[in-house]
XYZ file of C-alpha atoms in Angstrom:
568
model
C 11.178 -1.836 -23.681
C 15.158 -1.307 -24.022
C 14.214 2.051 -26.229
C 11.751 3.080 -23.040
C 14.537 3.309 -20.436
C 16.325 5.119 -22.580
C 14.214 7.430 -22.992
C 14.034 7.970 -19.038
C 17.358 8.562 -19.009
C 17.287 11.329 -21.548
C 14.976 13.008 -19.745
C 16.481 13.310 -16.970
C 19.250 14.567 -18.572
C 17.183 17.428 -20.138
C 14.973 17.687 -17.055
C 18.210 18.432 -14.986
C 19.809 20.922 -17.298
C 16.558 22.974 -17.937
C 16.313 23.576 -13.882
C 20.041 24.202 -13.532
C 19.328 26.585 -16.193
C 16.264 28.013 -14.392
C 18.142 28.675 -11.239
C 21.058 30.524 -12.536
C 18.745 32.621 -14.557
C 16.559 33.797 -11.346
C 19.528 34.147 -8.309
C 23.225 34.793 -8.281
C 24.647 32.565 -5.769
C 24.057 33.198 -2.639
C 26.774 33.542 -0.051
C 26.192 33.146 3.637
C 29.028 35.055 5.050
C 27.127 38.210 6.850
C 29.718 40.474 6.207
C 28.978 40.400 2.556
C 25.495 41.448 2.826
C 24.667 44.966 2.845
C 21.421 46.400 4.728
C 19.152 47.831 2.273
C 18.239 51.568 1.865
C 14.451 51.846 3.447
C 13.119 49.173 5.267
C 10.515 47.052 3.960
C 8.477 46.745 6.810
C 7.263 48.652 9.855
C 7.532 47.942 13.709
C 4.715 46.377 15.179
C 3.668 44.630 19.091
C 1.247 41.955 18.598
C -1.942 43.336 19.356
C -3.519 40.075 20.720
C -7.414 41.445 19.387
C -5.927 40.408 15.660
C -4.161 37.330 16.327
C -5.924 34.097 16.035
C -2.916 31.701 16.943
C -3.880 28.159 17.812
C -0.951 26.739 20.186
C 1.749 24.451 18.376
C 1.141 20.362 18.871
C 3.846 18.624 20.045
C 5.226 16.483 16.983
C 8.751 15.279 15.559
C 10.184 16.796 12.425
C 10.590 14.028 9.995
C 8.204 11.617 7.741
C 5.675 12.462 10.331
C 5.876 15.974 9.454
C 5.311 14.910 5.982
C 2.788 17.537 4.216
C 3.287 19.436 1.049
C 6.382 21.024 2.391
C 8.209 18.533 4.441
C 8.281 15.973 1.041
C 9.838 18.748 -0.032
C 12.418 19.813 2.391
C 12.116 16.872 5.272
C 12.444 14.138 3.707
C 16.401 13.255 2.568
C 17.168 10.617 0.112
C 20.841 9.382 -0.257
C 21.035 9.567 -4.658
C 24.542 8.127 -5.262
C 26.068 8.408 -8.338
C 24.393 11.995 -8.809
C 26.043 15.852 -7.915
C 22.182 16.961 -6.714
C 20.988 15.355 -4.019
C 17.884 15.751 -1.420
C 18.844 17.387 1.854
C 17.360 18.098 5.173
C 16.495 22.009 5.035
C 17.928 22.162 8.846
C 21.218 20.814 7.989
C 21.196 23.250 4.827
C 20.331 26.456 6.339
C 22.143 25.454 10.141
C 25.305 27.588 8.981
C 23.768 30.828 7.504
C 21.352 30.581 11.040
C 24.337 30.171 12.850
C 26.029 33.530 11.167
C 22.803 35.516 11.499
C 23.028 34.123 15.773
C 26.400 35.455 15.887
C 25.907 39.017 14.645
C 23.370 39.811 16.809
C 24.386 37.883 20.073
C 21.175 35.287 20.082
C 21.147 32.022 21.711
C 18.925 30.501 18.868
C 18.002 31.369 15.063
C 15.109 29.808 13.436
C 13.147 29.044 10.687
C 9.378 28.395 11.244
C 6.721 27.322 8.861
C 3.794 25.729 8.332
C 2.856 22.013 6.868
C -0.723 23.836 5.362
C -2.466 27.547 5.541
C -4.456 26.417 8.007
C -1.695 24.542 10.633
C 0.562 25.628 13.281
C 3.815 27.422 13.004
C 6.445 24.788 13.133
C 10.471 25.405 13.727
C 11.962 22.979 10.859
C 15.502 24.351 11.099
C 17.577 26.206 13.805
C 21.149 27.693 14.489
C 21.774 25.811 17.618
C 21.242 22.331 15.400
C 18.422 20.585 13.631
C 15.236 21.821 14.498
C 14.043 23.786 17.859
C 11.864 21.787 19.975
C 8.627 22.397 18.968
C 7.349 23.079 22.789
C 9.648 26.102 22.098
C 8.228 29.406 23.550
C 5.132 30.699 25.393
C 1.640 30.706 23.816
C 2.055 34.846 23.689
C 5.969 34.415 21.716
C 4.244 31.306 19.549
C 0.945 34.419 18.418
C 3.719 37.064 17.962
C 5.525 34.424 15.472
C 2.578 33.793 13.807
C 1.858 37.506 13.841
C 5.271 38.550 11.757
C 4.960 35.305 9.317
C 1.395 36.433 8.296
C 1.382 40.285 8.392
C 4.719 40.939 6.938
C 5.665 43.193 10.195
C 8.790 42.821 12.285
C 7.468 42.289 15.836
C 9.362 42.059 19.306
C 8.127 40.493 22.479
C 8.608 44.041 24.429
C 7.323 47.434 23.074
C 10.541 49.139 24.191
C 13.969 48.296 25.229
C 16.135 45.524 24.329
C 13.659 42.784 22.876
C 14.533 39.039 23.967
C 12.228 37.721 20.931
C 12.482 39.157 17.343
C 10.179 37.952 14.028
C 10.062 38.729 10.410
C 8.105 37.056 7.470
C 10.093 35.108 5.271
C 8.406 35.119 1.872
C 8.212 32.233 0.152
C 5.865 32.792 -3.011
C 8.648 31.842 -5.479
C 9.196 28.176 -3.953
C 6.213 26.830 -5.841
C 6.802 23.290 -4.857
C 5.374 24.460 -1.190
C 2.461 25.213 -2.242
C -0.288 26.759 0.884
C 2.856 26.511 3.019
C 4.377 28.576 0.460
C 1.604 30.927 0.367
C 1.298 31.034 4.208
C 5.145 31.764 4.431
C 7.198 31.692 7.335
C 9.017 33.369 10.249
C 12.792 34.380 10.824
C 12.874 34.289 14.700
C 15.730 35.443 17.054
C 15.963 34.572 20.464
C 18.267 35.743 23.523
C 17.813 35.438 27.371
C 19.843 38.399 27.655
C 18.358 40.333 25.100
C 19.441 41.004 21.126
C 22.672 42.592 20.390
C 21.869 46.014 18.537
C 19.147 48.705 19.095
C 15.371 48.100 17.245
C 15.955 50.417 14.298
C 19.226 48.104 13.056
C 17.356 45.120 13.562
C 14.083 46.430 11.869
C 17.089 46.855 8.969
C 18.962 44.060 9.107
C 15.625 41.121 9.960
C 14.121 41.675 6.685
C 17.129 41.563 4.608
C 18.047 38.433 6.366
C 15.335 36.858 5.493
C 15.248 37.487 2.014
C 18.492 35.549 1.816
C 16.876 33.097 3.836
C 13.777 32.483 1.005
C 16.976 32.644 -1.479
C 18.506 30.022 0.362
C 15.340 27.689 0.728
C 14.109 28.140 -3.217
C 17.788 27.009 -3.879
C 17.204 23.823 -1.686
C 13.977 22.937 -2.762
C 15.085 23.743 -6.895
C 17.976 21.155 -6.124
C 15.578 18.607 -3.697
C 13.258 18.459 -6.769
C 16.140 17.717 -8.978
C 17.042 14.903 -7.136
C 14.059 13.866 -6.705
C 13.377 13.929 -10.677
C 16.497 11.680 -10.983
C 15.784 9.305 -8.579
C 11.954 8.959 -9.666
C 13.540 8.402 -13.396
C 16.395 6.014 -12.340
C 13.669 4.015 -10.612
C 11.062 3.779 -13.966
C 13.931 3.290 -15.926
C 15.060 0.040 -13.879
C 11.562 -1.215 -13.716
C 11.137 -1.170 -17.459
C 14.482 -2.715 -17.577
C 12.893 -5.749 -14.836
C 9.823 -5.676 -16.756
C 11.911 -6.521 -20.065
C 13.907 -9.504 -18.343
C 10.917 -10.540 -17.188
C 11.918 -14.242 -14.432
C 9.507 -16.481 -12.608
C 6.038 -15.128 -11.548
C 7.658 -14.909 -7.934
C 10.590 -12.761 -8.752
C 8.432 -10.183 -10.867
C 5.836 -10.297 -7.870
C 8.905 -9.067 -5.569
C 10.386 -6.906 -7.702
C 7.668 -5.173 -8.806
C 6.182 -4.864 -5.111
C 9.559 -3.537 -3.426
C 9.939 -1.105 -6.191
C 6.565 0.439 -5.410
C 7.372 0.380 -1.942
C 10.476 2.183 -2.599
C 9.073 4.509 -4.763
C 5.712 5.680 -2.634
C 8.530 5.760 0.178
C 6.271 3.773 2.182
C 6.868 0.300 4.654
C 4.790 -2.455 3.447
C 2.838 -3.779 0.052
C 0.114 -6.792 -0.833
C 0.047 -7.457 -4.408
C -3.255 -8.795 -5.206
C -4.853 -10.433 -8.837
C -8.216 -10.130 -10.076
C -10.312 -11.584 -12.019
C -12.873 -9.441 -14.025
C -14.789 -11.931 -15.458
C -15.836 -13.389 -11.864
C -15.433 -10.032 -9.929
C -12.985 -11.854 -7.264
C -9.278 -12.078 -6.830
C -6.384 -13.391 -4.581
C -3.549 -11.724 -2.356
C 0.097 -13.031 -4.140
C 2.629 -11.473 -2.261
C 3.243 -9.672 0.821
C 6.238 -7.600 1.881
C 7.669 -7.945 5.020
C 6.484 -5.348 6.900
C 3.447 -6.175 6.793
C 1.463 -5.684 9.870
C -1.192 -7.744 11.970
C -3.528 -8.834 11.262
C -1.748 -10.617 8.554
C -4.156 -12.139 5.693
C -4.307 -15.612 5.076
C -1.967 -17.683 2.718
C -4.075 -17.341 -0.619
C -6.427 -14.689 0.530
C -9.396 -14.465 -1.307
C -10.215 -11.080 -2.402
C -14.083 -10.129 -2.791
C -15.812 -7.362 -4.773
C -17.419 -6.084 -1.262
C -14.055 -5.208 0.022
C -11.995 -1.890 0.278
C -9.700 -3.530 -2.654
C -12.373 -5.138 -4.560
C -13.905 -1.475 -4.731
C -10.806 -0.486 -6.661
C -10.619 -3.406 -9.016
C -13.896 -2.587 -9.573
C -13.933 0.650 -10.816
C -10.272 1.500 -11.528
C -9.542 4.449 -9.102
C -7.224 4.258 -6.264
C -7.377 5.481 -2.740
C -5.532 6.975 0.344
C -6.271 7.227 3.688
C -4.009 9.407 5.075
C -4.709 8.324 8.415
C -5.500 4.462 8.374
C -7.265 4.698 11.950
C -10.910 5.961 9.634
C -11.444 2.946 8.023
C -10.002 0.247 10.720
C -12.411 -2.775 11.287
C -13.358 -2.167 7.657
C -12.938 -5.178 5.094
C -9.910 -4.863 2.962
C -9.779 -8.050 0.813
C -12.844 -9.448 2.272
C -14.894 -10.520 5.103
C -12.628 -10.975 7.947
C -9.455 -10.050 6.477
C -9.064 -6.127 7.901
C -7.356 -3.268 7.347
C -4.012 -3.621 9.324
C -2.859 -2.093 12.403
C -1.480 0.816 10.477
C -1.391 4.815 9.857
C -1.523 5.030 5.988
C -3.225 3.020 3.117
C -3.222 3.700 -0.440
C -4.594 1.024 -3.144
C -3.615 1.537 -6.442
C -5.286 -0.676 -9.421
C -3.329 -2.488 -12.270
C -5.177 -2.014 -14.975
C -4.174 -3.140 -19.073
C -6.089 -2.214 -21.895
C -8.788 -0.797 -19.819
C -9.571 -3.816 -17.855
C -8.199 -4.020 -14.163
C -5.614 -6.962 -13.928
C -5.074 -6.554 -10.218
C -4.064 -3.875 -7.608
C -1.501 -3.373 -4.918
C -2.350 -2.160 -1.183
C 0.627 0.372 -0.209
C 1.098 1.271 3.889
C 2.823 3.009 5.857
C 3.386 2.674 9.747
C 2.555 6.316 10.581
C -0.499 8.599 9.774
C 0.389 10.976 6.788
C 3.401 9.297 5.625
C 1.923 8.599 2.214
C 0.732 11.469 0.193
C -0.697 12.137 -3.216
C 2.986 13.191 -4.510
C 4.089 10.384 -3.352
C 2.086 7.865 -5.273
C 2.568 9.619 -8.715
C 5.786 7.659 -9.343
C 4.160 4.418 -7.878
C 1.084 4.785 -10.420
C 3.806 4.402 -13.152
C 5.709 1.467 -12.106
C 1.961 -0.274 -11.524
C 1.399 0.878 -15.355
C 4.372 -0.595 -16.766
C 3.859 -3.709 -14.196
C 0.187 -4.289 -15.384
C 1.262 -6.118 -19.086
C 4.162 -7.990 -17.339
C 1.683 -9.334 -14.260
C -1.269 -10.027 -16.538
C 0.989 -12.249 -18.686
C 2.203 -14.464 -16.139
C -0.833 -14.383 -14.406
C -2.538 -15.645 -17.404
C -0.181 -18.425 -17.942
C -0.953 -19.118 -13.867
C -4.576 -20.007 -14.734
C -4.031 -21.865 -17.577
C -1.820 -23.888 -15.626
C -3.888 -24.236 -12.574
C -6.706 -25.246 -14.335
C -5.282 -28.193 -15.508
C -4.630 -29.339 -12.345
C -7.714 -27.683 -10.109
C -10.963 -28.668 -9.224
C -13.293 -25.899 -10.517
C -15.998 -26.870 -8.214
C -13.887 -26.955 -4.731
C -11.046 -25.299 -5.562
C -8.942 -27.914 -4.364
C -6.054 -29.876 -6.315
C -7.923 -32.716 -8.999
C -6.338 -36.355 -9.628
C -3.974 -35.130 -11.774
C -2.060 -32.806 -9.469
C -2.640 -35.711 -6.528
C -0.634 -37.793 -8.857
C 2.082 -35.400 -9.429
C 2.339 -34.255 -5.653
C 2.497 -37.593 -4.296
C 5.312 -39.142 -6.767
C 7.265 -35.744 -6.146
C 6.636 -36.353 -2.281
C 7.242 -40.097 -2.201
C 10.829 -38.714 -4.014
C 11.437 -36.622 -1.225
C 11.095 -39.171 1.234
C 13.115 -41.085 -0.008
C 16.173 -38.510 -0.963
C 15.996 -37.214 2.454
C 15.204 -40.563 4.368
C 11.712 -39.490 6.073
C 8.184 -40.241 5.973
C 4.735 -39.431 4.920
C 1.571 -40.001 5.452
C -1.742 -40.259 2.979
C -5.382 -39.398 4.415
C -9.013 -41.103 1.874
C -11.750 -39.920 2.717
C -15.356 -40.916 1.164
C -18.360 -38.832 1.921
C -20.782 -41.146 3.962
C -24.218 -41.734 1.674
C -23.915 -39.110 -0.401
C -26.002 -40.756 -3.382
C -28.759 -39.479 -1.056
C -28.240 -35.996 -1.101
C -28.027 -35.762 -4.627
C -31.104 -38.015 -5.313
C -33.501 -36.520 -2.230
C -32.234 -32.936 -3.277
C -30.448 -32.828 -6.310
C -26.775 -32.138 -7.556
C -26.852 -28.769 -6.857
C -27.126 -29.558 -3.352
C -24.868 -31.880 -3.495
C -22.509 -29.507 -4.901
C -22.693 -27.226 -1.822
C -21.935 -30.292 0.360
C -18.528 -30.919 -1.728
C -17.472 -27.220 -1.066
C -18.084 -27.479 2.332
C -15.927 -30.576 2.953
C -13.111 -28.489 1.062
C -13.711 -25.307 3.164
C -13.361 -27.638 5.845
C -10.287 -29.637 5.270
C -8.411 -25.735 4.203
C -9.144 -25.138 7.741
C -7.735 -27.947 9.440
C -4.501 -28.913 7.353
C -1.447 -27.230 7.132
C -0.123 -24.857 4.498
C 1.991 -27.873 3.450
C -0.670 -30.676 3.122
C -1.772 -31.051 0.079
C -5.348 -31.426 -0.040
C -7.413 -32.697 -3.430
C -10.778 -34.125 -4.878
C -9.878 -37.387 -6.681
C -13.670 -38.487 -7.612
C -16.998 -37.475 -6.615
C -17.223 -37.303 -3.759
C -13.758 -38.934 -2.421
C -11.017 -36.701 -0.876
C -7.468 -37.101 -0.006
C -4.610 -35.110 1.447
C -0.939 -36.189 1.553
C 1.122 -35.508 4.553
C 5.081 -34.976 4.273
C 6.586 -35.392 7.246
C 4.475 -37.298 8.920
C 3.719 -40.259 11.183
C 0.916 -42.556 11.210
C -0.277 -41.712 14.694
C -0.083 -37.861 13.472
C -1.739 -38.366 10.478
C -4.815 -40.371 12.336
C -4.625 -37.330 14.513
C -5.522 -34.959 11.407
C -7.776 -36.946 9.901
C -9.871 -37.573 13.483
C -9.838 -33.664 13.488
C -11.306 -33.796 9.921
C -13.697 -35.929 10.396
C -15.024 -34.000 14.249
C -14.844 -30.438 12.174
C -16.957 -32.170 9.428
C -19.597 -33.637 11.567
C -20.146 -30.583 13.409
C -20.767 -28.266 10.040
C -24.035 -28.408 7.720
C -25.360 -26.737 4.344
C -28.314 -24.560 4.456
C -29.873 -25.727 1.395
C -33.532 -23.997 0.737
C -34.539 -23.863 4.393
C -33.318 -27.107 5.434
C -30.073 -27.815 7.107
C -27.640 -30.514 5.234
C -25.549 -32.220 7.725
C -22.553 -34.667 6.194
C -19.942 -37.479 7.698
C -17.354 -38.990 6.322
C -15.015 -42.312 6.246
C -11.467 -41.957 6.736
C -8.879 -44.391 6.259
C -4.757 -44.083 6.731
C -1.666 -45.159 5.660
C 2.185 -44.223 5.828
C 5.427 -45.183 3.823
C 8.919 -44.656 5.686
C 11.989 -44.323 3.401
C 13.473 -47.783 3.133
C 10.036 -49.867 3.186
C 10.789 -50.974 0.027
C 9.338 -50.203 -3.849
C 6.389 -52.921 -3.107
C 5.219 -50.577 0.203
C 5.982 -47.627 -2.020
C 3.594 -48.806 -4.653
C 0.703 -49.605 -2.404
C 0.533 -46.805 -0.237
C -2.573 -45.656 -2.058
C -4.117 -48.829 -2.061
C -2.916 -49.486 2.105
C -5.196 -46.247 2.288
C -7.938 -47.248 0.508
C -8.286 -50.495 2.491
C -8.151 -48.831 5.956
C -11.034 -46.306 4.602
C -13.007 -49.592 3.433
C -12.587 -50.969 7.015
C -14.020 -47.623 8.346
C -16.904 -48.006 6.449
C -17.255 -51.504 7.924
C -17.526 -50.482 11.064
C -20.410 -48.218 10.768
C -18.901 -45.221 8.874
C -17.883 -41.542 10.415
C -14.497 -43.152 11.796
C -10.799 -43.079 11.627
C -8.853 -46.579 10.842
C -5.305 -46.799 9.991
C -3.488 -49.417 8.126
């Protein structure tokens, strides 16, 4: 895995000299002192008034430059990311081109310089970058001024608001086929606009001259920004795989590489939150692991099961991921099963894990906004999820192993063995830290006559539904667990015995009031409870017979007609 990083670091090595390379061979620098450039020869476009027949212009939507904005062309321009340690780094096109605007504004005696463009072919101009600082509100201008933007940008005309005299409003297309990474925004290009109150220093024919020139510079200026953005970006995205590998190779407790692995896709999708979820193939079901904070309501459930009829079960399933782009199309839907949603949020991607062409897992990806997520955006996520797969399947592997030992494959909940285990470590506790627990019995009241009357696998049923039962009355704490057939326990740190009645009267209402349908006939169950405590300082002997102080109070229940509570 060591010889992996390296490689990543190599490459970006080459990867950054082959596009310095690429830009010195296509443009000389580019300087953006006005009084160097020189107004070409002929002009390379004609003079034209909007005629308002051929426009078809739909009226700007208010919105906020930034991750918001964040189509093909704002990842590409809107989007900064502080890279330390490297000379190219992503910046905001508005604080790139602000200067050269501001020049342009000065020659010709205009309150404002811009640069519009659009997220797609098919959206709204947009100003991303102005003179005056940042980027022009985007309520700027009338609906006419807005058309005769759009006009310029997609004709390849210069146009002015007035068809004689000294125009107030001056466009010209800014072409931006060369800056590939734009894609349709590319291929839409944009608009160089002037504005002045008073009207634009200089008559029509010098600015019919001088417009087009400008914004050739201008598309000069922006390939230059986006060459060096995608540099950065390149590094960054190869730093990032590089220090995953080296995680993956260090390797830690399941919990660390859980984190690690889910912060570093939410750093590398750029998005807020992350569930990291495990799946079993064999039984076509997993289990949420880890959530990032972040994470919006409505928040799963501690150990969220994670069924094959849910939005992330569809991906386990058959091993391709999805995005919503907007997160509002799919709310109320299922995400890792019934009654666990899709959260309160504007985008959702889930990505599987998948080793050896099996899925191992997947991760849910969000974001608080709609389109804050995009395709790009996952490609470097997909890789850390492919190196991650091995590592997670590993230690997940191990984590079933383990549990098994100390599970109860019919309910689910802990078997003796881990009952023995958590109450010596909890009787330790008490007694390091000088406090008290509690222990809860239960016995399933006359059980022997389910199973005989309907058989075991109806008696089965009944046993899950006292553990679905007791997983929704304890706390996350408790530690609930199936010690024989059909007896049940739960072991309560910090606890009295008047609280610990208290849970175990709630038990045994929650219990009464449930039933099994069980081949058209409805399976209704009680159950016996009996209590004890042990307080630091009681004494080895009390220590020692907490379980059988238990036991007795559940034999006294039975006594006294069965489906109650006694404490000893």
């Amino acid at each position: 895995m060591g010889s992996l990083a390296l490689s990543f670091l190599a490459g970006a090595a080459l990867a950054f000299a082959a596009v310095v390379w690429y830009v010195r061979s296509r443009r000389a620098p580019v300087s953006p002192l006005i009084a160097r450039l020189e107004p070409p020869r002929q002009p390379r476009s004609h003079t034209s008034i909007r005629p308002s027949s051929l426009v078809d212009e739909r009226p700007a939507r208010r919105s906020t430059p930034g991750r918001g904005f964040r189509a093909s062309i704002a990842s590409s321009l809107m989007a900064p990311l502080g890279v330390a340690g490297v000379e190219a780094q992503e910046r905001e096109l508005a604080d790139d081109l602000r200067g050269y605007l501001g020049d342009i504004a000065a020659q010709h005696g205009a309150d404002h310089v811009m640069l519009w463009l659009r997220t797609s072919g098919s959206a709204p101009y947009q100003s991303v970058a102005s003179s005056s600082g940042g980027a022009t509100a985007s309520s700027w201008g009338t609906e006419q001024q807005r058309a005769l933007i759009g006009w310029a940008a997609s004709e390849g005309v210069v146009t002015f608001d007035t068809a004689s005299g000294t125009p107030s409003v001056a466009a010209s297309r800014v072409d931006l086929d060369a800056v590939l990474p734009l894609g349709d925004a590319a291929r839409a290009g944009g608009a160089l606009v002037l504005h002045a109150e008073a009207g634009i220093r200089g008559s029509r024919a010098d600015l019919k001259l001088w417009l087009p020139r400008h914004a050739q510079r201008l598309a000069q200026l922006v390939e230059l920004q986006v060459t060096r953005n995608e540099v950065a970006r390149a590094n960054r995205e190869l730093r990032l795989l590089a220090r995953n590998a080296q995680e993956m190779e260090i390797g830690g407790e399941q919990e660390t590489l859980e984190r690690r692995i889910a912060d570093n896709v939410v750093e590398a999708a750029r998005a807020d939150f992350a569930a990291l979820v495990a799946w079993d193939a064999e039984m076509r079901r997993g289990a949420l692991h880890r959530v990032t904070p972040g994470y919006p309501e409505p928040l799963p459930a501690t150990n969220q099961r994670v069924e094959a009829d849910s939005l992330v079960g569809s991906v386990c399933l058959d091993g391709n991921p999805l995005l919503w782009e907007d997160a509002r199309t799919i709310a109320g839907e299922p995400l890792f099963a019934a009654g666990s949603l899709v959260p309160n949020t504007g985008t959702i991607a889930i990505l599987p894990l998948q080793r050896g062409g099996h899925t191992v897992g997947a991760i849910v990806i969000g974001a608080k906004e709609p389109g804050m997520i995009k395709p790009s955006d996952l490609r470097m996520a997909k890789q850390i999820t492919q190196l991650a797969s091995s590592a997670l399947e590993a230690v997940w592997s191990f984590e079933v192993v383990r549990d098994s030992a100390v599970t109860d494959q019919l309910t689910g909940l802990g078997n003796r063995r881990h009952f023995d285990e958590s109450l010596r470590r909890v009787l330790n506790e008490v007694d390091r830290y000088r406090r008290t627990c509690a222990l809860v019995l239960a016995d399933l009241d006359e059980f022997k006559k389910v199973n005989d009357e309907l058989g075991h696998e109806a008696g089965d049923e009944v046993l899950k539904l006292v553990a679905d039962v007791l997983r929704e009355v304890v706390r996350t704490t408790d530690i609930c667990a199936r010690i024989g057939g059909e007896e049940f326990c739960v072991v309560v740190p910090e606890t009295t015995l008047e609280g610990a009645a208290e849970l175990a009267e709630r038990i045994r209402a929650d219990l009464s009031q449930s039933s099994v349908s069980w081949k058209g006939r409805e399976i209704r169950v009680t159950a016996s409870f009996g209590v004890a405590t042990y307080t630091a300082g009681s004494g080895v002997e009390r220590r020692g017979q907490l379980f059988q102080s238990a036991d007795k109070a559940l034999y006294r229940a039975k006594a006294a007609g069965r489906n109650c509570v006694r404490a000893e």
